[in-house]
Short mmCIF file of C-alpha atoms in Angstrom, two decimals:
data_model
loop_
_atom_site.label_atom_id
_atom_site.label_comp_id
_atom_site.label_asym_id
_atom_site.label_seq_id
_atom_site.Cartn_x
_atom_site.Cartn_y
_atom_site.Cartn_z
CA UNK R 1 127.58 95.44 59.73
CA UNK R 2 127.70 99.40 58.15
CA UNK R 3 125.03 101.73 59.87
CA UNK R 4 122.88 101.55 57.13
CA UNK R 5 122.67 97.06 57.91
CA UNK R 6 122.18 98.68 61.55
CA UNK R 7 119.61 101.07 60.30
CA UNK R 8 117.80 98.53 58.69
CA UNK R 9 117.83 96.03 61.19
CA UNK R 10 116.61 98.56 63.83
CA UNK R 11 113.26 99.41 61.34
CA UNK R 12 112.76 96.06 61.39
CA UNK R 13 112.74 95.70 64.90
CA UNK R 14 110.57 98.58 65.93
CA UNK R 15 108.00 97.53 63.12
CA UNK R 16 107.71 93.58 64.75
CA UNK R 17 107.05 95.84 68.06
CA UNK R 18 103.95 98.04 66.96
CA UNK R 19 102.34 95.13 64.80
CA UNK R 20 102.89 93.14 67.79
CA UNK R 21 102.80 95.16 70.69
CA UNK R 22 105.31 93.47 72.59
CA UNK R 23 108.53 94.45 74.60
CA UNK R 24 111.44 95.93 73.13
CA UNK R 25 113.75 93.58 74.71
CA UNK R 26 111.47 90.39 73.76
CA UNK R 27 111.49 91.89 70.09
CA UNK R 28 115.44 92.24 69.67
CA UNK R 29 116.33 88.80 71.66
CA UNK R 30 114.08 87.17 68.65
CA UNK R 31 116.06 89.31 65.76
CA UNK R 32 119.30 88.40 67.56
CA UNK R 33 118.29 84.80 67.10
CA UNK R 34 117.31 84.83 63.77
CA UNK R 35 120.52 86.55 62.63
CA UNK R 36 123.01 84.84 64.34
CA UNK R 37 125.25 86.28 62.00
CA UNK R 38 125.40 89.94 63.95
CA UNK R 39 128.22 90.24 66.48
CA UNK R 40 127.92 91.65 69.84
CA UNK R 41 128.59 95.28 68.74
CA UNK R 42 126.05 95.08 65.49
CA UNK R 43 123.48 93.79 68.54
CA UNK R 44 124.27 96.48 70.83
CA UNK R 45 123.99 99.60 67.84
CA UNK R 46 120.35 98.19 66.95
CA UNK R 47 119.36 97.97 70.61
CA UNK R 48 120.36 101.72 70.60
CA UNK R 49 118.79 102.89 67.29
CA UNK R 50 115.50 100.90 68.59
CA UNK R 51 115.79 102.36 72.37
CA UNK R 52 116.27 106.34 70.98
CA UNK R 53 113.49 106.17 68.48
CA UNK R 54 110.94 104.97 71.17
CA UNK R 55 112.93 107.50 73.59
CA UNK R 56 112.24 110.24 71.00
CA UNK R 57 109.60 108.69 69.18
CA UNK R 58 107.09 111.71 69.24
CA UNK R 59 109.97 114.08 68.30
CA UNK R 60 111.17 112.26 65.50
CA UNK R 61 107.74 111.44 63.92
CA UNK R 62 107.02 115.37 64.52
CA UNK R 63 110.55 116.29 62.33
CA UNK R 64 109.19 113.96 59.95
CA UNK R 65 105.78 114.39 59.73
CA UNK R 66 105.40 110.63 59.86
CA UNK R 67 104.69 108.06 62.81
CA UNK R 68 106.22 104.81 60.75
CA UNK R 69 109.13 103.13 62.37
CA UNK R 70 111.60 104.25 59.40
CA UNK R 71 110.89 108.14 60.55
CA UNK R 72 111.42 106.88 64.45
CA UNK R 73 114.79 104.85 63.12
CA UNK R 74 116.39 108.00 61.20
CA UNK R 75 115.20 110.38 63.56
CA UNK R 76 116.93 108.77 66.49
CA UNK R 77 120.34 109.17 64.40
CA UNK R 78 119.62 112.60 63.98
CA UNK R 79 117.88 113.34 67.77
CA UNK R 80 120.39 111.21 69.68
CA UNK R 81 123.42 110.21 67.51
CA UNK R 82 124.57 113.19 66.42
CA UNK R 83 124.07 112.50 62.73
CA UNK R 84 122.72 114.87 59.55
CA UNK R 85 121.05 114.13 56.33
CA UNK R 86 124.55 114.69 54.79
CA UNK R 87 126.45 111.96 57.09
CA UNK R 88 123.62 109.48 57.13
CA UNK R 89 123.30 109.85 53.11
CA UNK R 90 127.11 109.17 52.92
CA UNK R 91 126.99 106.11 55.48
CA UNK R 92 123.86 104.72 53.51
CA UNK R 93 125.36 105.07 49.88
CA UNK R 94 126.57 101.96 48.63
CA UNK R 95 125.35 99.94 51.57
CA UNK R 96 123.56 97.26 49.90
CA UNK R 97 121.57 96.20 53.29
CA UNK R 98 120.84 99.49 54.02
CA UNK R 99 117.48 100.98 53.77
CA UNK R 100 116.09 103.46 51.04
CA UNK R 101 117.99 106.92 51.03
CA UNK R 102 116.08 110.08 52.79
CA UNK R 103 113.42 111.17 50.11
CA UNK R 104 113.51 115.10 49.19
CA UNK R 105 109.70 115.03 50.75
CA UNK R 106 111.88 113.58 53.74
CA UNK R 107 114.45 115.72 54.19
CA UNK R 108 111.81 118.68 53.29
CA UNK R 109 109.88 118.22 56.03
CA UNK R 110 113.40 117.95 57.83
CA UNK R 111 114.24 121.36 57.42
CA UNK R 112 110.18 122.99 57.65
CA UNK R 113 109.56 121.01 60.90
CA UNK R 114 111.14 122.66 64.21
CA UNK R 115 111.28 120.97 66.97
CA UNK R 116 111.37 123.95 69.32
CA UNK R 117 107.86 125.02 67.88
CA UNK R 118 105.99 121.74 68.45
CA UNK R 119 103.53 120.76 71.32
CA UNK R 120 104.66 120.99 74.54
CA UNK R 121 103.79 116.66 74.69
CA UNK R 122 106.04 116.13 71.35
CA UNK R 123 108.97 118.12 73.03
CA UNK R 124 108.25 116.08 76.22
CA UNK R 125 108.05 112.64 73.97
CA UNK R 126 104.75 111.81 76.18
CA UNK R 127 101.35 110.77 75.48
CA UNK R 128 98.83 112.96 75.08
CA UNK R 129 96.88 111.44 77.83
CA UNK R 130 99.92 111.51 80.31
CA UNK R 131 100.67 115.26 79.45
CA UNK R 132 98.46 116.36 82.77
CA UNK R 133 99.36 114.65 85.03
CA UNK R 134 103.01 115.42 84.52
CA UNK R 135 101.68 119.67 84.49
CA UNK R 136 99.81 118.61 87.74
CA UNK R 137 103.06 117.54 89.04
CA UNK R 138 105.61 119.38 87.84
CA UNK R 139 103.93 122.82 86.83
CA UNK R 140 106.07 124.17 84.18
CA UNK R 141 109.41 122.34 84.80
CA UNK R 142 106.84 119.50 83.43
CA UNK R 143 108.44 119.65 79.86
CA UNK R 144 111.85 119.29 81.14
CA UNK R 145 110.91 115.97 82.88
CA UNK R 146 109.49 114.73 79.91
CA UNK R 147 112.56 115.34 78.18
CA UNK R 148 114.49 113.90 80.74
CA UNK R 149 112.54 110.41 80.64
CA UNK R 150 113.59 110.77 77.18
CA UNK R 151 117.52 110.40 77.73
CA UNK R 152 119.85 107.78 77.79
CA UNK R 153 120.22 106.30 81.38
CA UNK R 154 123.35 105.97 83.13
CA UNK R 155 124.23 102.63 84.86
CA UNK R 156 124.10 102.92 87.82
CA UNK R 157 125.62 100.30 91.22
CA UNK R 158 125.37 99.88 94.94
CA UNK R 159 128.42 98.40 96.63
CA UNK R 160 127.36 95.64 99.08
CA UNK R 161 128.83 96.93 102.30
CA UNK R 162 128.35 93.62 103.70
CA UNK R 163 131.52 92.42 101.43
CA UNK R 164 133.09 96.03 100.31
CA UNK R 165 133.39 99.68 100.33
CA UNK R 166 133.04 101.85 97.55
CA UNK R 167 136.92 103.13 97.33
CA UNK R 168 137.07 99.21 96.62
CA UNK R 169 135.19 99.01 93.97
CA UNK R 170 136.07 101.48 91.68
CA UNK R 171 139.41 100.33 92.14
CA UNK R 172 138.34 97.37 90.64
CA UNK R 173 136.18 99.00 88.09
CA UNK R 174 138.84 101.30 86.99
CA UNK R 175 138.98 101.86 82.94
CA UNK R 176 135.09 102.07 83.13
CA UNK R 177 134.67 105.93 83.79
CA UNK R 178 132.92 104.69 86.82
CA UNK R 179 132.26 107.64 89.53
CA UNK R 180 130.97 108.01 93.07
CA UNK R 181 127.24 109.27 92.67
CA UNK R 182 125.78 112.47 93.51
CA UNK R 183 123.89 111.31 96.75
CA UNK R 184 123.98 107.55 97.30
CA UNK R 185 126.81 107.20 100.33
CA UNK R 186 127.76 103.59 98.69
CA UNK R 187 126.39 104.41 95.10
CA UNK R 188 128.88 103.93 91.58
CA UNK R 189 127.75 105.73 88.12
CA UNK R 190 128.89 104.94 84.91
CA UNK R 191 127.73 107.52 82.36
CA UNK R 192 125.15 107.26 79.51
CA UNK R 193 126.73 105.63 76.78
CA UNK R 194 127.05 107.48 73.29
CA UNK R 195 125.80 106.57 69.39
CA UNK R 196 126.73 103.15 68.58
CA UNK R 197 128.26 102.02 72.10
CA UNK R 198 127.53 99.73 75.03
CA UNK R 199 127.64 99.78 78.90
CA UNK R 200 130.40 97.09 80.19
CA UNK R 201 129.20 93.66 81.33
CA UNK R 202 129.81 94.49 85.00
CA UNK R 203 127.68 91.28 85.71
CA UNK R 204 131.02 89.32 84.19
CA UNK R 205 133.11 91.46 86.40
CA UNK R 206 135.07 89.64 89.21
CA UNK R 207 133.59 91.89 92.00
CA UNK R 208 130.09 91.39 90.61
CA UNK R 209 130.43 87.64 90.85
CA UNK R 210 132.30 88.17 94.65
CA UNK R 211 129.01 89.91 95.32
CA UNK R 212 130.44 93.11 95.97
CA UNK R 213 128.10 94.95 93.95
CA UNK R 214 124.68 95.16 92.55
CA UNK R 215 123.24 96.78 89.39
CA UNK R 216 120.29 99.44 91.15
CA UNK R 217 119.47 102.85 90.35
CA UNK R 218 120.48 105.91 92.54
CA UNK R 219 117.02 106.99 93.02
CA UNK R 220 116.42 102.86 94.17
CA UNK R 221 119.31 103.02 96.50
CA UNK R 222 117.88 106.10 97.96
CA UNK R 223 114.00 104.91 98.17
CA UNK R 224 115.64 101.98 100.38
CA UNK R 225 117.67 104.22 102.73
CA UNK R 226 114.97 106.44 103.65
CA UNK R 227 112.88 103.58 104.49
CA UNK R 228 114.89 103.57 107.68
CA UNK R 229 116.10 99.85 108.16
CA UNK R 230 118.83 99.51 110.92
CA UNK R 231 121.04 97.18 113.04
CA UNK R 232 118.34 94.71 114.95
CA UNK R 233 115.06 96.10 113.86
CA UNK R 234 112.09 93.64 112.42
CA UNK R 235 111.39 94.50 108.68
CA UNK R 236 108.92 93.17 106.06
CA UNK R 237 109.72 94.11 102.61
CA UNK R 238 106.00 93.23 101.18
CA UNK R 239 106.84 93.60 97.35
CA UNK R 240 110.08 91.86 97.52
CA UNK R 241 110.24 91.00 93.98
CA UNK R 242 113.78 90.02 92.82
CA UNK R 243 114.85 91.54 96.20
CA UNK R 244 117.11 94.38 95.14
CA UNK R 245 115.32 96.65 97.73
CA UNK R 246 115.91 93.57 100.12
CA UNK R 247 119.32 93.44 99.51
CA UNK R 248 120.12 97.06 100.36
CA UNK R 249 117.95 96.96 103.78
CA UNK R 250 120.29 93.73 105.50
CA UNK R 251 123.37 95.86 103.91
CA UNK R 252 121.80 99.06 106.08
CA UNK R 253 121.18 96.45 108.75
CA UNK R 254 124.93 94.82 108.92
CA UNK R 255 122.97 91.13 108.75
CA UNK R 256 121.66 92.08 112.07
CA UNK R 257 117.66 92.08 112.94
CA UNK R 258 115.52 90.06 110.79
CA UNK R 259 113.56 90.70 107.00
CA UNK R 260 111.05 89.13 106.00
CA UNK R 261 110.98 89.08 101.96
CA UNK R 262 107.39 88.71 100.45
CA UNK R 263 105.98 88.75 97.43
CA UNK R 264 102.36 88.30 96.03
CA UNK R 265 103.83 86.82 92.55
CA UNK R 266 105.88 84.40 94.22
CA UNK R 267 107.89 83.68 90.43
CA UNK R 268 108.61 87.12 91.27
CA UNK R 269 111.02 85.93 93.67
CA UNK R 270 113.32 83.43 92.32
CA UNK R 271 115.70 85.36 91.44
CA UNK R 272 116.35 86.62 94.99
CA UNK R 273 117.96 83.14 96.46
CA UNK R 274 120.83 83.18 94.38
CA UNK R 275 121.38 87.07 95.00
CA UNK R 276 121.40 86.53 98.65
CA UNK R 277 123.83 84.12 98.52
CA UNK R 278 126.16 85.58 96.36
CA UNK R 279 125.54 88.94 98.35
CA UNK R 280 126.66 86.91 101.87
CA UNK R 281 122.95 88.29 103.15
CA UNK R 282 122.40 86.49 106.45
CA UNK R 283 119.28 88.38 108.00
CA UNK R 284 116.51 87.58 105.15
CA UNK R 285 113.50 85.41 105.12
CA UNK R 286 111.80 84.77 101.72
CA UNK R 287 108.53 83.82 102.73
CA UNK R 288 106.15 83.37 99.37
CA UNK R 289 102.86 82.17 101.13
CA UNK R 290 100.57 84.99 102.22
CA UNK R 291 99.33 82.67 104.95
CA UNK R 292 102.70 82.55 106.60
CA UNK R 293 102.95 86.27 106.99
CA UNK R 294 100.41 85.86 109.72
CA UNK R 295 102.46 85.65 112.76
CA UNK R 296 104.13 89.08 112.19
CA UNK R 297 100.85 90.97 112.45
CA UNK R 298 101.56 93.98 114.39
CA UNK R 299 104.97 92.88 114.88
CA UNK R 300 107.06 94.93 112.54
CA UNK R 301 109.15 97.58 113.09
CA UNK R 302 108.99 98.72 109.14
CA UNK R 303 106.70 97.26 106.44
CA UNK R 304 108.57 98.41 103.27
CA UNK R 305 105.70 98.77 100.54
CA UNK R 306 107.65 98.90 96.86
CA UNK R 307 104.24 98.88 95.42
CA UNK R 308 103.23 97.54 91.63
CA UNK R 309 102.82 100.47 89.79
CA UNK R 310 103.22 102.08 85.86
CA UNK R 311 107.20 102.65 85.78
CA UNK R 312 106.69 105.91 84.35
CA UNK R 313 109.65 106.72 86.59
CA UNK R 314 111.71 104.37 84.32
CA UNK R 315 110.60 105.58 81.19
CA UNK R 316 114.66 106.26 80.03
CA UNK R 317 115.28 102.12 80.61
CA UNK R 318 111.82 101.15 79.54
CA UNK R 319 110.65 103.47 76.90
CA UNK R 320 108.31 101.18 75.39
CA UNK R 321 106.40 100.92 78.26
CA UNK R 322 105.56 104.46 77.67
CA UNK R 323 103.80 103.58 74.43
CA UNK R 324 101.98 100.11 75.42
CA UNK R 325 100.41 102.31 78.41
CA UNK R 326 96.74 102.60 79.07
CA UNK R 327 94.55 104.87 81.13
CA UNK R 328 93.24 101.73 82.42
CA UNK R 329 96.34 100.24 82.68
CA UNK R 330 96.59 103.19 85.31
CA UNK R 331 92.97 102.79 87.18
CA UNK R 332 94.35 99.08 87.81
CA UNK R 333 97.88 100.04 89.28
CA UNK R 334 95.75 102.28 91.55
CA UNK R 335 93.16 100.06 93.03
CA UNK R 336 96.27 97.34 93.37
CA UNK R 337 98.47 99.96 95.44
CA UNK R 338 95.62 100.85 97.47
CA UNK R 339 94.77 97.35 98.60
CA UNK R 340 98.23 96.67 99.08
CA UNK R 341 98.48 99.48 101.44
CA UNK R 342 95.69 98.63 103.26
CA UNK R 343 96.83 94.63 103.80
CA UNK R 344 100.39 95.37 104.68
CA UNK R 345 99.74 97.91 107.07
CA UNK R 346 98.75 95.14 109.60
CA UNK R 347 102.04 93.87 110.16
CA UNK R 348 103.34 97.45 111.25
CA UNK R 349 103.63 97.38 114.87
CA UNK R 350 102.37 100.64 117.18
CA UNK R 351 105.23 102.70 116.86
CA UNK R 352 106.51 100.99 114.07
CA UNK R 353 106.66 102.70 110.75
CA UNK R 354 105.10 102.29 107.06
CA UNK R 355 107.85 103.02 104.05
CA UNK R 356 105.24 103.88 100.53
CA UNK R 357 107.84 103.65 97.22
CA UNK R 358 106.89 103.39 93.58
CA UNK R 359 109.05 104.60 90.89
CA UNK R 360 106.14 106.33 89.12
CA UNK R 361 105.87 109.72 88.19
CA UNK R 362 102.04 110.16 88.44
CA UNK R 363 100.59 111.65 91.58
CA UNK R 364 97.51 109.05 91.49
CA UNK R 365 99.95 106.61 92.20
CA UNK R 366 101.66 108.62 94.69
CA UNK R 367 100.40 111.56 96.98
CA UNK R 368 96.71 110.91 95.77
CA UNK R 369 96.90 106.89 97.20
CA UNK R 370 98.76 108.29 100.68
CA UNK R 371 96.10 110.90 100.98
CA UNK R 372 93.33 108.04 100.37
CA UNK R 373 94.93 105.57 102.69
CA UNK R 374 95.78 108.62 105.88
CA UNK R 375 91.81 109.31 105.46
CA UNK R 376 90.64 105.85 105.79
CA UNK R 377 93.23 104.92 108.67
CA UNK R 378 93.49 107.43 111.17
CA UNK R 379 96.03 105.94 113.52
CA UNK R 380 99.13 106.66 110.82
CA UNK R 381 100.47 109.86 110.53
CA UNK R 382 103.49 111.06 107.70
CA UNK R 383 106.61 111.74 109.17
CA UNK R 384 108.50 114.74 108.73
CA UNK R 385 110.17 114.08 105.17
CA UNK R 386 112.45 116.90 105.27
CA UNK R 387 113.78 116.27 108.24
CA UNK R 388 114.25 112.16 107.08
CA UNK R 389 115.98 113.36 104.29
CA UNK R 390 118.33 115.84 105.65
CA UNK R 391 118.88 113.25 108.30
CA UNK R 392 119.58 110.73 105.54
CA UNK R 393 121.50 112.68 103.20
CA UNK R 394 122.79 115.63 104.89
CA UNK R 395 123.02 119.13 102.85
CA UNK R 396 121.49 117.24 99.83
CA UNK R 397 118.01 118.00 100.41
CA UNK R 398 118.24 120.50 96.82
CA UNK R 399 118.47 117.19 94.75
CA UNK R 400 114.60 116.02 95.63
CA UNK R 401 111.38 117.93 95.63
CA UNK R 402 110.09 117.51 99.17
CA UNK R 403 106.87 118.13 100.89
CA UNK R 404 107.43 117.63 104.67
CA UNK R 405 103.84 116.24 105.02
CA UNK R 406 103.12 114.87 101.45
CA UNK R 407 106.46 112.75 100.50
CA UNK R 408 109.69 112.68 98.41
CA UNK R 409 110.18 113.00 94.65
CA UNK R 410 113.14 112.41 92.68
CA UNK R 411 113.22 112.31 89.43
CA UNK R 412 116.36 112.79 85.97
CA UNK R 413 115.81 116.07 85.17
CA UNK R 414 115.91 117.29 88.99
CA UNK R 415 117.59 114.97 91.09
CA UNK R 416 119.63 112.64 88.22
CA UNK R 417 118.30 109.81 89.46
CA UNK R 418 115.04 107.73 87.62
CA UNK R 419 111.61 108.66 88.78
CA UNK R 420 110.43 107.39 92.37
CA UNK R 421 108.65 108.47 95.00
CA UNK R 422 108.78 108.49 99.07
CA UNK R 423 106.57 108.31 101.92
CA UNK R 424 107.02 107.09 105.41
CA UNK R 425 104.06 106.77 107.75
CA UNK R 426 104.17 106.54 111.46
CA UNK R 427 101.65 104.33 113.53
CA UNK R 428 100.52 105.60 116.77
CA UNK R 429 102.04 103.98 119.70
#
C-alpha cells in the first residue's frame, strides 16, 4: 500500500473508534482482519497514523479547524511525520485508494491556524476537564507534560537478573539501537520509532523466549525498586495483575523470601503463570482467593499496592484512553484506591512497610488518597522519599520530582520515563 491506501485506511479506523467508542487496538485488530490483504508494514503505518492523530488529536483538529477523523489523520502526517501539504499532495496524486486531496478551505485554515497561539489544553492535547489538575500538579511546566503524554513512547526492557545481566542482553539485542536507560540499574531502551516504522518483535527474540528479559517501562522498573523488596523478606504484591511488578520484586529478591501475588480480578492473572516460568521465578505465590490472604494478616514485611487507577501516566501508549475518559470514570478510580488501601494495609506487619504506585498523573489519585488514608490511620507514617531515592538511585534524584513527606513523581517530559507515582508508608512497630 502508497500512504495515501495508509491514509485512508487510518480515517477509517479512527472513525469505527468515535462511532463506537472502543479501543484503538480492538478497532485496528478488526480492520487487520477484514483486509487480510495488508502486510505487516501497511499494518504497522496505520497503527501509527491512528496512534499520532489521537496523540495530537486536539492539535490537529485546532490546525484544521475541524474535529473529524480525516483532520486528526492528515494532521498527524503533518504534527508527527514530518510531512507538508506539498509532499502529502504529491504522495496522494494518482493514488486511487487514497482519500480526497487537501481542500483550499483545508490548507487555508492550514496556514491561518498557529499552533503556538492556541489554548494552553490544545498545545497540551488534553481535555478540557483534565487541564487543572495537570496546573495543580505541575504549575507551569504543566503544558510541557501534556505535550510529553503526547509523544511517541520508547520501548522500553528489564533484564531478568535471575537468568542475565544487562551487558548480556544488548549483546544479544545488538542491530536494535537498544541502550542502557537513564536510571533503571538493569533497564534497556529502544528509541521512539519514526513516520511509517515499527518497534522489533523482541517477544520473538531468543533471549525473550530464554526469559532473559521483559517488556516494562523505566518509570515501572523504578516504582518496583523503590518498593524495597530484598533477599528473604515476606511480600504481598496486592494488585498483581499480569505480574510484571511481581516479576521484578523475586528478581530484587534473588528467588529468596516469599511473594505472595494477588489480584481482585483473578482473569487478571493468567497471564502471570507462564511468565514465571519462563522467567525461572521460584519465590512467588499466586494466590487469587481473597479468603486465602487471611493468614498473612499482619505478617508482611511489604504490601506492594499497584493500585487500579486512570493511566493518565500512559497516555503516550494509550492515547485513546485519554479521550474515552470521564470525570466519573475518575470519582470511581478514587473510591476503588482508597478501599484498596485501607484492606491491604492489614497484612503489613508492625514495622513492616506499605509501597502506594499508580501510573496516574492526577494528584486525587495520588498525594490526595495518601493524605486521606495517613488521616484515617494514624499508626503509618511516610518515609523519607528523598532519602529512598537517593538510596535507590544514587546522584539521580534530578530525574523525579520528590517531596520527602508527600511521594515520588516521574513523569516523560521530566524524568523520560511514563507517568507514575511513589509512596512508601511505614507502620509503627
Amino acid at each position: 500500500m502508497r500512504l495515501g491506501g495508509r491514509l485512508a485506511a487510518a480515517i477509517e479506523v479512527l472513525e469505527d473508534i468515535r462511532a463506537r467508542h472502543r479501543p484503538a487496538a480492538d478497532a485496528l485488530r478488526d480492520w487487520g482482519l477484514s483486509h487480510r490483504f495488508a502486510g505487516a508494514g501497511d499494518r504497522a503505518a496505520i497503527g501509527n497514523i491512528v496512534y499520532d492523530a489521537l496523540r495530537r488529536k486536539r492539535s490537529a483538529g485546532y490546525l484544521f479547524g475541524s474535529d473529524e477523523p480525516r483532520a486528526a489523520a492528515f494532521g498527524a502526517l503533518f504534527l508527527e511525520w514530518g510531512e507538508t501539504p506539498e509532499t502529502v499532495k504529491a504522495a496522494l496524486t494518482g493514488d486511487r485508494f487514497a482519500p480526497p486531496l487537501l481542500s483550499d478551505d483545508e490548507i487555508g485554515a492550514l496556514g491561518a491556524n498557529r499552533l503556538e497561539e492556541a489554548p494552553e489544553a490544545v498545545r497540551a492535547d488534553v481535555p478540557d476537564w483534565c487541564a487543572p489538575f495537570l496546573e495543580a500538579r505541575f504549575g507551569a511546566g504543566w503544558v510541557a507534560e501534556g505535550m510529553a503524554l503526547s509523544a511517541r513512547p520508547p520501548l522500553d526492557l528489564r533484564v531478568n537478573t535471575l537468568k542475565a545481566d544487562r551487558d548480556k542482553v544488548l549483546r544479544e539485542l545488538s542491530g536494535m539501537n537498544a541502550e542502557p536507560t537513564a536510571m533503571s540499574p538493569h533497564g534497556i531502551r529502544i528509541p521512539p520509532i519514526k513516520g511509517s516504522g515499527r518497534h522489533p518483535n523482541v517477544q520473538a527474540e531468543p533471549a525473550f523466549r530464554k526469559g532473559w528479559l521483559e517488556v516494562q517501562d523505566e518509570g515501572s522498573q523504578i516504582a518496583a525498586a523503590l518498593a524495597g523488596a530484598e533477599s528473604g523478606l515476606q511480600v504481598l504484591d496486592y494488585c498483581a495483575g499480569a505480574g510484571g511488578k511481581t516479576l521484578a520484586l523475586s528478581a530484587a529478591m534473588e528467588n529468596r523470601g516469599q511473594v505472595f501475588a494477588h489480584d481482585s480480578e483473578k482473569q487478571r492473572l493468567s497471564p502471570i503463570f507462564d511468565r514465571l516460568r519462563r522467567a525461572d521465578v521460584r519465590n512467588v505465590q499466586v494466590v487469587p482467593r481473597p479468603e486465602e490472604l487471611a493468614p498473612l494478616e499482619k505478617r508482611m514485611d511489604l504490601v506492594l499496592v499497584d493500585a487500579p487507577c486512570t493511566g493518565s501516566g500512559t497516555w503516550r501508549r494509550r492515547p485513546d484512553a485519554k479521550w474515552r475518559l470521564t470525570d466519573r470514570q475518575l470519582e470511581v478510580r478514587m473510591a476503588e484506591q482508597e478501599k484498596i488501601l485501607a484492606e491491604a494495609s492489614r497484612f503489613v506487619r508492625p514495622g513492616g512497610r506499605l509501597a502506594y504506585v499508580t501510573c496516574s498523573i492526577f494528584p486525587q489519585e495520588n498525594v490526595e488518597r495518601i493524605d486521606a488514608f495517613l488521616a484515617a490511620n494514624p499508626g503509618f507514617n511516610p518515609v523519607d522519599h528523598a532519602q529512598l531515592f537517593e538510596s535507590r538511585f544514587e546522584g539521580k534524584s534530578g530525574s523525579a520530582r520528590i517531596d520527602p513527606a508527600k511521594g515520588i513523581s516521574l513523569t516523560p517530559a521530566y524524568s523520560g520515563t511514563d507517568g507514575f507515582y511513589v509512596a512508601v508508608l511505614s507502620r509503627a512497630a
